[in-house]
XYZ file of C-alpha atoms in Angstrom:
538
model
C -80.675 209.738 -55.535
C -81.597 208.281 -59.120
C -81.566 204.223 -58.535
C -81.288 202.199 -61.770
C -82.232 198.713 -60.193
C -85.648 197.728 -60.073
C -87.944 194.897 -60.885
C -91.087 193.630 -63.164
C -92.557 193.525 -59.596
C -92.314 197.322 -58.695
C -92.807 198.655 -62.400
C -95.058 201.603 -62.281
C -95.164 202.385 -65.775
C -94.433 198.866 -67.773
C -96.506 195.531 -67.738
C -94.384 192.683 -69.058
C -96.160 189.871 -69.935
C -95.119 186.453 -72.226
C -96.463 183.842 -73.943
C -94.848 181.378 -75.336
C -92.566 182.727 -77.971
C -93.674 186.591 -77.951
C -93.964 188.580 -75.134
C -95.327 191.978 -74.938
C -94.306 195.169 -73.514
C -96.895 197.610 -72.707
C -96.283 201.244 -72.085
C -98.939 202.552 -69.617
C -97.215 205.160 -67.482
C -98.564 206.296 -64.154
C -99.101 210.029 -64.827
C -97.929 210.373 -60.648
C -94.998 208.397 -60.920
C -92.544 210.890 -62.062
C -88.988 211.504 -60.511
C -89.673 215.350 -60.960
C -91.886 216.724 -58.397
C -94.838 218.402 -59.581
C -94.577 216.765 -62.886
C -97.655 214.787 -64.592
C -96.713 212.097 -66.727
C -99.542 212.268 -69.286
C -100.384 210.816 -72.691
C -97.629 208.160 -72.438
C -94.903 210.945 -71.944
C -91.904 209.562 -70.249
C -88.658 211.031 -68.102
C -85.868 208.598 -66.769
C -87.575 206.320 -64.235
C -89.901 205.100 -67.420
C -86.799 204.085 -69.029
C -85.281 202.713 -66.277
C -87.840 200.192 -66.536
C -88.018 199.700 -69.971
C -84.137 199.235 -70.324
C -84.941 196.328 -67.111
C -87.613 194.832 -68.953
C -85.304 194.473 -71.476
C -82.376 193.156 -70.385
C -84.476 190.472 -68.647
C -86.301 189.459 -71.141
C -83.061 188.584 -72.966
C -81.275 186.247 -69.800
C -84.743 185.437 -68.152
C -86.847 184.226 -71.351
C -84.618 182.572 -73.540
C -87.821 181.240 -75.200
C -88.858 184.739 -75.937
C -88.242 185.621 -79.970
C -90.515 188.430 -80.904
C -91.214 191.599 -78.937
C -94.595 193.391 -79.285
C -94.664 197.127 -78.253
C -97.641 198.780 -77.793
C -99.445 201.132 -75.123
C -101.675 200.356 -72.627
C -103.458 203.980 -73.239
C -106.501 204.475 -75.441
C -105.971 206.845 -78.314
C -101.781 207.350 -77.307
C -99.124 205.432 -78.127
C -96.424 207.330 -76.417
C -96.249 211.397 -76.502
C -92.616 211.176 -75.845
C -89.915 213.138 -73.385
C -92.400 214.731 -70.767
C -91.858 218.957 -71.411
C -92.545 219.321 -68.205
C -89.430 217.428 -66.909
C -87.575 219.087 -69.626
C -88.176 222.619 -68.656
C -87.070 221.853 -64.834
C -84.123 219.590 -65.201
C -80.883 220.950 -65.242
C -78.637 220.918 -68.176
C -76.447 218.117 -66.807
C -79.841 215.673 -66.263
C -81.303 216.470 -69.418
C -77.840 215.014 -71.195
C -77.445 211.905 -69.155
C -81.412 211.481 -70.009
C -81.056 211.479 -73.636
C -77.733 209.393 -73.535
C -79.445 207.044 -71.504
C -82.402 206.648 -73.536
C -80.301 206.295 -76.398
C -78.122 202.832 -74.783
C -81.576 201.706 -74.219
C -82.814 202.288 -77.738
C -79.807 200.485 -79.412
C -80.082 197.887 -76.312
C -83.442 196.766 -78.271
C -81.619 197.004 -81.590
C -78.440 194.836 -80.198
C -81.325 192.340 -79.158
C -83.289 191.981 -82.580
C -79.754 191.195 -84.663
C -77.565 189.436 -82.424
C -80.061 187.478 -79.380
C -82.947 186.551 -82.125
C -85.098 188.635 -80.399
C -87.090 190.663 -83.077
C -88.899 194.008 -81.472
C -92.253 194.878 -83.536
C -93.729 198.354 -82.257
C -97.698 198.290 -82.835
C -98.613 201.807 -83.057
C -101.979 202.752 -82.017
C -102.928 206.511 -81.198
C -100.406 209.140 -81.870
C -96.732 208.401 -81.453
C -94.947 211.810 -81.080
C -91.347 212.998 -80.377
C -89.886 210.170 -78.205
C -92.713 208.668 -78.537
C -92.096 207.463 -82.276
C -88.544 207.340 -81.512
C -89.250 204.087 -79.363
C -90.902 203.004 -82.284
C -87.952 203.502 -84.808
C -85.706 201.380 -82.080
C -88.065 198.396 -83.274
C -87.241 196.474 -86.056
C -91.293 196.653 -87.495
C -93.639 199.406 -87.252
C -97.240 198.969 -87.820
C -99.544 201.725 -87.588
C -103.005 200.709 -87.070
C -105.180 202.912 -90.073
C -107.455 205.465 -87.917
C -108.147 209.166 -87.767
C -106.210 209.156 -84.115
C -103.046 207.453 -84.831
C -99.845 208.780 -86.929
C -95.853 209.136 -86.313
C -94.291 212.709 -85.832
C -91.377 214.430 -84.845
C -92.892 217.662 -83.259
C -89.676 218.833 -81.241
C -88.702 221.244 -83.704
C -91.560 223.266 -84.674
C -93.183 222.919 -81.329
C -90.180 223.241 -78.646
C -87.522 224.384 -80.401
C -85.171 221.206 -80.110
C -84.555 218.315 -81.602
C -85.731 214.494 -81.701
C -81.996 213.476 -79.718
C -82.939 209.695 -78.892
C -81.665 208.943 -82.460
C -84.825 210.552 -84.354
C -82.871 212.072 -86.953
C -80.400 209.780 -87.269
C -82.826 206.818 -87.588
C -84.698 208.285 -90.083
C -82.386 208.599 -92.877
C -80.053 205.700 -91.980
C -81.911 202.823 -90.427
C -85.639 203.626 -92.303
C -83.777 205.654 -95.073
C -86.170 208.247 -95.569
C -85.364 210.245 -98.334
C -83.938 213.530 -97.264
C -86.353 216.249 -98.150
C -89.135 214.225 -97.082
C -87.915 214.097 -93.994
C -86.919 217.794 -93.512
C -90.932 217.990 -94.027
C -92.094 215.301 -91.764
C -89.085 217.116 -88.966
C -91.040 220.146 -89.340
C -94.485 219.785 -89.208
C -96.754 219.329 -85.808
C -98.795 217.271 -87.256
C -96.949 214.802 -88.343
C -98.231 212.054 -90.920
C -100.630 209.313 -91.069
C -102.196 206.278 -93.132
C -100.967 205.185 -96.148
C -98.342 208.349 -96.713
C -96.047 206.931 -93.872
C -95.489 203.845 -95.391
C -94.855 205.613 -98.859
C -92.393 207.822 -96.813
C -90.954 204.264 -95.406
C -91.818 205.883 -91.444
C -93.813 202.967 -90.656
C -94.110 199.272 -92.481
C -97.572 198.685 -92.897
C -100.735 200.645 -91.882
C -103.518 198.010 -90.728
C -107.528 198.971 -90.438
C -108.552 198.411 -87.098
C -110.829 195.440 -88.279
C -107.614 193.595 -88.665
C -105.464 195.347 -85.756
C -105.032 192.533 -83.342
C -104.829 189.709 -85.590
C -102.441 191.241 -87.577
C -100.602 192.266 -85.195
C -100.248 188.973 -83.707
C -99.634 187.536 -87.027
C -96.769 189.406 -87.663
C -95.262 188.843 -84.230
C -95.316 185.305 -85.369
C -93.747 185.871 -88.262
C -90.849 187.521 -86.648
C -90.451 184.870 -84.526
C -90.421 182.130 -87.054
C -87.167 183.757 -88.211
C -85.475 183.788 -85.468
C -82.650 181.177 -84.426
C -83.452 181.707 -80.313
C -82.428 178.434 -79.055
C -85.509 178.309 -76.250
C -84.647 176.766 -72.713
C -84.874 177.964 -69.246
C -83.293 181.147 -68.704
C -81.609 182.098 -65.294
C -82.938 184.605 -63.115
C -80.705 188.179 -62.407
C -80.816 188.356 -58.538
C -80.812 191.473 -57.347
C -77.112 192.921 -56.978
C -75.463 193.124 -53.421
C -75.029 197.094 -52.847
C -73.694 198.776 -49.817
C -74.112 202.803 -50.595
C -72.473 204.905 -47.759
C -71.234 208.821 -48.921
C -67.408 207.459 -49.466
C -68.470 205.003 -51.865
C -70.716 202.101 -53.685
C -69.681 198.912 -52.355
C -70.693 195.552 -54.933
C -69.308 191.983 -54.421
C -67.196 192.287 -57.472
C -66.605 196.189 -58.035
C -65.733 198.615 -55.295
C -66.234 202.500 -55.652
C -64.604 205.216 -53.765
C -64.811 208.749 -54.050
C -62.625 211.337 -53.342
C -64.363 214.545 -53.760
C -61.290 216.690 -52.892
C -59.395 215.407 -56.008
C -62.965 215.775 -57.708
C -62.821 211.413 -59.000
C -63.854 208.173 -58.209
C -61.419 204.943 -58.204
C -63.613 202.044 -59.379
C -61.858 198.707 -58.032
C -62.586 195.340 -59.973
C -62.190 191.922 -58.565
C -60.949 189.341 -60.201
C -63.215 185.984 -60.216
C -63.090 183.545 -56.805
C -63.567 180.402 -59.301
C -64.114 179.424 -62.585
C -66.812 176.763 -63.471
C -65.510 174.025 -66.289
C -68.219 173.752 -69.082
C -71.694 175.852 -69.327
C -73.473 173.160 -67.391
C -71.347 174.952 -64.647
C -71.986 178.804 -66.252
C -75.710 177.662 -65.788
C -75.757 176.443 -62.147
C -73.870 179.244 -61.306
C -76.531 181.686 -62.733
C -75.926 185.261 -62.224
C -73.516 184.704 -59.933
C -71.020 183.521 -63.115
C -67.959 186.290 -61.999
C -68.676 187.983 -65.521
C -72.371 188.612 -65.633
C -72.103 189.634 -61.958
C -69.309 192.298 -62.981
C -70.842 193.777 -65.517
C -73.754 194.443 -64.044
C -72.077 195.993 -61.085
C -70.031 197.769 -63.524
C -72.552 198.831 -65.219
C -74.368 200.206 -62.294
C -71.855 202.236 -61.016
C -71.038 203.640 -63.758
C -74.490 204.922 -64.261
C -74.585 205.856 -60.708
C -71.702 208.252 -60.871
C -72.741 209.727 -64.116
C -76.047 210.631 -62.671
C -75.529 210.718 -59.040
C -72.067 212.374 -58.576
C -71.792 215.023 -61.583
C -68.845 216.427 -60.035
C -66.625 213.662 -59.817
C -64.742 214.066 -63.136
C -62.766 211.327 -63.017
C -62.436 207.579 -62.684
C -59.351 205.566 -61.867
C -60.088 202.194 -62.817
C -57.636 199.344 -60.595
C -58.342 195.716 -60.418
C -56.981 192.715 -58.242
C -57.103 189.275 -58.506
C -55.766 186.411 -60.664
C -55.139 187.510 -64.090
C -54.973 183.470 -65.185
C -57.971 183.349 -63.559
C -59.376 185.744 -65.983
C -58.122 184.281 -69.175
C -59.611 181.249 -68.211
C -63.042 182.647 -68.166
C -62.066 184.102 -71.384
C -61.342 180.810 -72.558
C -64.876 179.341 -71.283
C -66.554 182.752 -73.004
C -64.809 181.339 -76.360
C -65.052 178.065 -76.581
C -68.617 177.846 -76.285
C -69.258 180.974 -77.963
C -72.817 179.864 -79.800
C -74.370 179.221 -76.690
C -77.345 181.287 -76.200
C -75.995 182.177 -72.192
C -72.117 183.244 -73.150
C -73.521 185.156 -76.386
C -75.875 187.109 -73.656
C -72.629 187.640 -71.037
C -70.850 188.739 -73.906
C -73.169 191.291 -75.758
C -73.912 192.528 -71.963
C -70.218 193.268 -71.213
C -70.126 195.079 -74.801
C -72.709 197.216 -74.186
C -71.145 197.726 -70.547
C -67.867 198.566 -72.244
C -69.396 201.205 -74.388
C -71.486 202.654 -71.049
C -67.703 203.344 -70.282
C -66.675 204.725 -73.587
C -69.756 207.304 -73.760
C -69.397 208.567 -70.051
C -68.180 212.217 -70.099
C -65.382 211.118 -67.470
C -61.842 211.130 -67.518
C -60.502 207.558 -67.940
C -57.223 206.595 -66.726
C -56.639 202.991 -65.764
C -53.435 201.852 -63.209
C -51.764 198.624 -63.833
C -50.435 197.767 -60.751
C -48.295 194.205 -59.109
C -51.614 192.279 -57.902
C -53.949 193.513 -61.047
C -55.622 191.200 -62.868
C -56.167 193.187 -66.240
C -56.506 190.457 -68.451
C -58.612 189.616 -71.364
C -61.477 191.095 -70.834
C -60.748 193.076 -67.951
C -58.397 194.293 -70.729
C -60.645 196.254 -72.603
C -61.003 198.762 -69.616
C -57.383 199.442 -70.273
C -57.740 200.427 -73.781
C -61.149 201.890 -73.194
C -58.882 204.412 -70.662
C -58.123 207.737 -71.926
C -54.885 207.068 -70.433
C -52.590 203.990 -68.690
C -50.156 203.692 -66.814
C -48.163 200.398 -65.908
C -45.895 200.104 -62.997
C -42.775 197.431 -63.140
C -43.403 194.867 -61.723
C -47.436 194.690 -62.951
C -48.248 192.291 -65.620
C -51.266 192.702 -68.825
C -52.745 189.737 -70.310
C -54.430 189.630 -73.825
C -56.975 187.120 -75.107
C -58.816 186.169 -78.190
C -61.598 187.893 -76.699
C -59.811 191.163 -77.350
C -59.894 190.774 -81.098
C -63.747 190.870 -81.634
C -65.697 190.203 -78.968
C -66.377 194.068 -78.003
C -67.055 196.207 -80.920
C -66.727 199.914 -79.833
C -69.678 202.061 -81.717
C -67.667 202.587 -84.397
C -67.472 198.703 -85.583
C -64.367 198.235 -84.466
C -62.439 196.690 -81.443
C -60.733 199.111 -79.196
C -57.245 197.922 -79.901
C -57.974 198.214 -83.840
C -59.252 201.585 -82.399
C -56.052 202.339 -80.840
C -53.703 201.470 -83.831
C -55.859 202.561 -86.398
C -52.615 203.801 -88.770
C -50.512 201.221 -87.486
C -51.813 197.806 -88.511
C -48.383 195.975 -87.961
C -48.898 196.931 -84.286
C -52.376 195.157 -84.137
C -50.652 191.939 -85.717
C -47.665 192.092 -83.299
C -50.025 192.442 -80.573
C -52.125 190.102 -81.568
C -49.097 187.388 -81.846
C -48.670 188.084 -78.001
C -52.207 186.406 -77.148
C -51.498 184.636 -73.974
C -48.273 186.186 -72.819
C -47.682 188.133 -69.881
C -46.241 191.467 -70.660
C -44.540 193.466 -68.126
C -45.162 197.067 -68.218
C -42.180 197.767 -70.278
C -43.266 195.675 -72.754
C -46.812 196.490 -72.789
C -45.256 200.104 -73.424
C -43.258 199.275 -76.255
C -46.526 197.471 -77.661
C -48.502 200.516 -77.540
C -51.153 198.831 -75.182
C -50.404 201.398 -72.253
C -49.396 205.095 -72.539
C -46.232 205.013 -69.990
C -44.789 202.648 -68.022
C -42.692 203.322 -64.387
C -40.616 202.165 -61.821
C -41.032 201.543 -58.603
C -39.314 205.240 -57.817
C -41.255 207.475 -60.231
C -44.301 206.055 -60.074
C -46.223 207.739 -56.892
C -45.084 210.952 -58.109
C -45.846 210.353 -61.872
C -49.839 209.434 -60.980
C -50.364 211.674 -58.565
C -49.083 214.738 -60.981
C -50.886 213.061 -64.063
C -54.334 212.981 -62.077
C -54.001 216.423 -60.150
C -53.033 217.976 -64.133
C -56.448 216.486 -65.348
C -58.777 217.482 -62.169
C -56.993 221.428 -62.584
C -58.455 221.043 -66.258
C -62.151 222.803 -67.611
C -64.424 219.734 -67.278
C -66.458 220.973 -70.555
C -62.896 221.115 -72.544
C -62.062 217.714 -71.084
C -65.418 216.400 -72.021
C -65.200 217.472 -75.396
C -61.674 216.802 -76.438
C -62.370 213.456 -75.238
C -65.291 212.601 -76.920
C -63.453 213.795 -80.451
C -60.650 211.568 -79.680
C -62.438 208.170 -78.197
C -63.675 207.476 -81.650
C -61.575 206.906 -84.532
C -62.221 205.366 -87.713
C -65.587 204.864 -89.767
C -68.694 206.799 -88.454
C -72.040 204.371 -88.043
C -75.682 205.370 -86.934
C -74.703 204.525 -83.603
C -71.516 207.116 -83.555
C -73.431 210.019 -85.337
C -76.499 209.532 -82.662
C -73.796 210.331 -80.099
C -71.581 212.327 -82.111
C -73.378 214.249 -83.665
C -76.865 214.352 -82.912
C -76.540 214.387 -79.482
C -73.945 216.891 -79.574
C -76.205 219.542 -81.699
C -78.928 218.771 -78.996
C -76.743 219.466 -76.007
C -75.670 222.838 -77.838
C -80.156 223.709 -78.620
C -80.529 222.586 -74.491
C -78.342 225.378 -73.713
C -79.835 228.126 -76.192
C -82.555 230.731 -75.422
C -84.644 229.703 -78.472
C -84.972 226.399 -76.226
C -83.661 227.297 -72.753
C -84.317 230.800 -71.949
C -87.103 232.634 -70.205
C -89.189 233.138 -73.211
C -87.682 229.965 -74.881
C -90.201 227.332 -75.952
C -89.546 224.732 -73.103
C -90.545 227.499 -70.644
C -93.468 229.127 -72.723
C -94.894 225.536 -73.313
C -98.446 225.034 -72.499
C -98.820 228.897 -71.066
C -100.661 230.095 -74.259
C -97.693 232.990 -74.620
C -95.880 232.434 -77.590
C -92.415 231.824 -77.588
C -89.798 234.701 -78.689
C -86.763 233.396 -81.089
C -83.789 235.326 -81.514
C -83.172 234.710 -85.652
C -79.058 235.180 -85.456
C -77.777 232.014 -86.661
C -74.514 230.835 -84.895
């Protein structure tokens, strides 16, 4: 079993440390600590415990360090920065692990870009020795890349020429969106081993600013400072995130907000949300409560099962989302989450349950969400609804909508999920927007367009049961597909064409024999036996 919790205390590959205002992450993975048996971890190469840590390291440093404004990357390896994806890994995992790597790697990746433009916490990648493949891909995550100026170090996207696939942690996509390399330039750089060094990758805008080792470190720190002078981090004591309360058994994951229960015969999982047990009255409260504040604790337990079943339980295709509690309850966190909305704390609770919302929105599940008498799908609990591929409410059930829905959650596309939803129908966002507040019953959350179908008391068993036993009789890879096509309306962004379409091209390569097969260049890697392409293009 893959576990996704762990600790600055058990990282075998990581060292965080901080000082003051910058803290640095150091990359120095322990070639033994692999997930894969019989795989070496060398030069800095990575597979999905590594960035398990890193996407810890992370999200502490943004609750637990609210002092911390500049991030330094840099390896703890002489001569490597980071040799990216281990092959190794690649050549034994199956197709399925190999996806849920990448799109993992990738939430990390924009995790550290969400941090540098919205928590004031500016990432600076320091790149000395070769970055390669993944390995420069971390660096294009940061918002600075310096290259220190020696014969060893340079940036390169090898995948192609050497392994027949392609940089998928946003590689292409960064290059000619977020650095804007021009595109011929980077067809070259994509396709040679090599890759490029000195003063040429900051004419070809890969790096920032090459710096002879003379000057490495106190440039370096220089520019770490300057980063942080910028930034508007507010400073303060940060709260600690406790480890969550987990019970695993084989019928389920059991949190103290979030219950999950599987039900392998009808091939899903129904993921259970509490509502919150109290409501503190002003941050002084949010603070004392810590991590226990009901929605940092949910979406990290959210978050955690979600991750679990995506990489732990393949099979289950799809996830019923229910919820019980107080829906007032609810708004009246949403109410706390607005009103002191430029407070360093709620703006961290609230870019965490965005990024938890679109963990949701890029799982390759089935979504359907059941509004039920006793639910408390409110607010932000909401967005689960919308985020559904389908709902369903039953009479007598109740959805609430708050200001939070309006904004606060930006899908990948830029937009919220209800401007999402009625994307040709504007008058329908207005109307429900004019609603803010109300409790609508299921018949007139139907007629607002906020859930597919609403039922009585009568239809309703046989109505869900036939809706869910339809989608589990489906071709997962159809489902999967159709699904991802239709999730994500409206304007494309880097962050919807590194899923969309990068990611997508990738998955296809994974599965090819120029890539895949027996004498593909994952499995001829490192043998000295040349790999054998088939030249048909599809």
């Amino acid at each position: 079993m893959i576990n996704f919790q762990t600790h600055p205390a058990r990282y075998r590959h990581w060292r965080l440390s901080v000082d003051g205002p910058i803290a640095t992450l150091t990359m120095d993975v322990d070639p033994a600590g692999s997930l894969f048996e019989g795989c070496e971890l060398k030069l800095n190469s990575y597979d999905l415990g590594v960035d398990i840590e890193l996407a810890d390291a992370v999200q502490r440093l943004r609750f637990e360090h609210p002092e911390v404004r500049a991030v330094i990357l840099r390896s703890g390896k002489e001569g490597v920065f980071c040799a990216g994806a281990n092959i190794r890994m690649l050549a034994k995992a199956s197709h399925g692990h190999k996806v849920n790597f990448c799109k993992f790697t990738n939430e990390t990746r924009l995790a550290m870009e969400d941090a540098s433009e919205n928590s004031g916490q500016h990432y600076l990648a320091a790149v000395s020795g070769a970055a390669a493949g993944g390995g420069y891909e971390l660096a294009l995550s940061a918002e600075t890349i310096m290259l220190i100026d020696d014969r060893r170090s340079g940036v390169a996207l090898p995948e192609l020429p050497l392994l027949a696939v392609l940089p998928a942690t946003g590689g292409l996509t960064r290059l000619t969106d977020k650095r804007q390399v021009r595109r011929d330039l980077a067809d070259v750089f994509c396709t040679t081993e090599e890759g490029v060094r000195g003063r040429r990758a900051v004419q070809w805008r890969l790096v920032d600013e090459v710096v002879p080792p003379s000057a490495w470190e106190a440039r370096v720190r220089a520019r770490a400072g300057e980063l942080a002078a910028h930034s508007d981090r507010p400073g303060g004591e940060g709260i600690v995130l406790a480890p969550l309360e987990r019970d695993l058994s084989p019928d389920g994951v059991r949190y103290s907000h979030v219950r999950v229960t599987f039900d392998r015969s009808a091939l899903r999982a129904e993921i259970t949300l509490l509502g919150p047990r109290s409501v503190p009255s002003d941050v002084a409260g949010i603070r004392q409560m810590g991590a226990a504040f009901w929605p940092l604790v949910l979406a990290r337990e959210l978050d955690d099962a979600i991750l679990h079943l995506r990489l732990n339980e393949p099979e289950l295709g799809l996830i019923v989302f229910r919820s019980e509690g107080d829906p007032q309850a609810v708004i009246a966190v949403d109410a706390l989450l607005a009103a002191h909305a430029t407070d360093w704390l709620v703006i961290e609770i609230r870019l965490l349950l965005k990024r938890v919302f679109k963990r949701v929105d890029m799982t390759s599940r089935s979504l359907i969400t059941l509004v039920e008498p006793g639910s408390c799908f409110a607010g932000t609990l909401a967005e689960l609804v919308f985020a559904s591929d389908r709902a369903v409410g039953l009479q007598g059930a109740s959805l609430h909508l708050s200001a939070l829905n309006f904004g606060a959650y930006p899908m990948g596309n830029g937009l919220t999920r209800l401007a999402t939803r009625f994307l040709g129908e504007p008058g329908s966002l207005d109307e429900a927007r004019s609603r803010i507040g109300e409790a609508l019953d299921a018949d007139e959350a139907e007629s607002l367009g906020l859930v597919t179908f609403a039922y009585d008391e009568h239809d309703w068993g046989d109505e869900v049961r036939l809706m869910l036993e339809e989608r589990a009789s489906f071709s997962a890879d159809a489902l999967t597909a159709m699904e991802a096509n239709l999730r994500f309306a409206g304007p494309e962004t880097m962050e919807t064409r590194i899923f969309g379409r990068l990611t997508a091209w990738q998955n296809w390569v994974f599965q090819r024999p120029n890539a895949a097969g027996e004498a593909g260049s994952l499995k001829r890697y490192g043998t000295g036996v040349r790999p054998s392409f088939d030249p048909e293009r599809v």
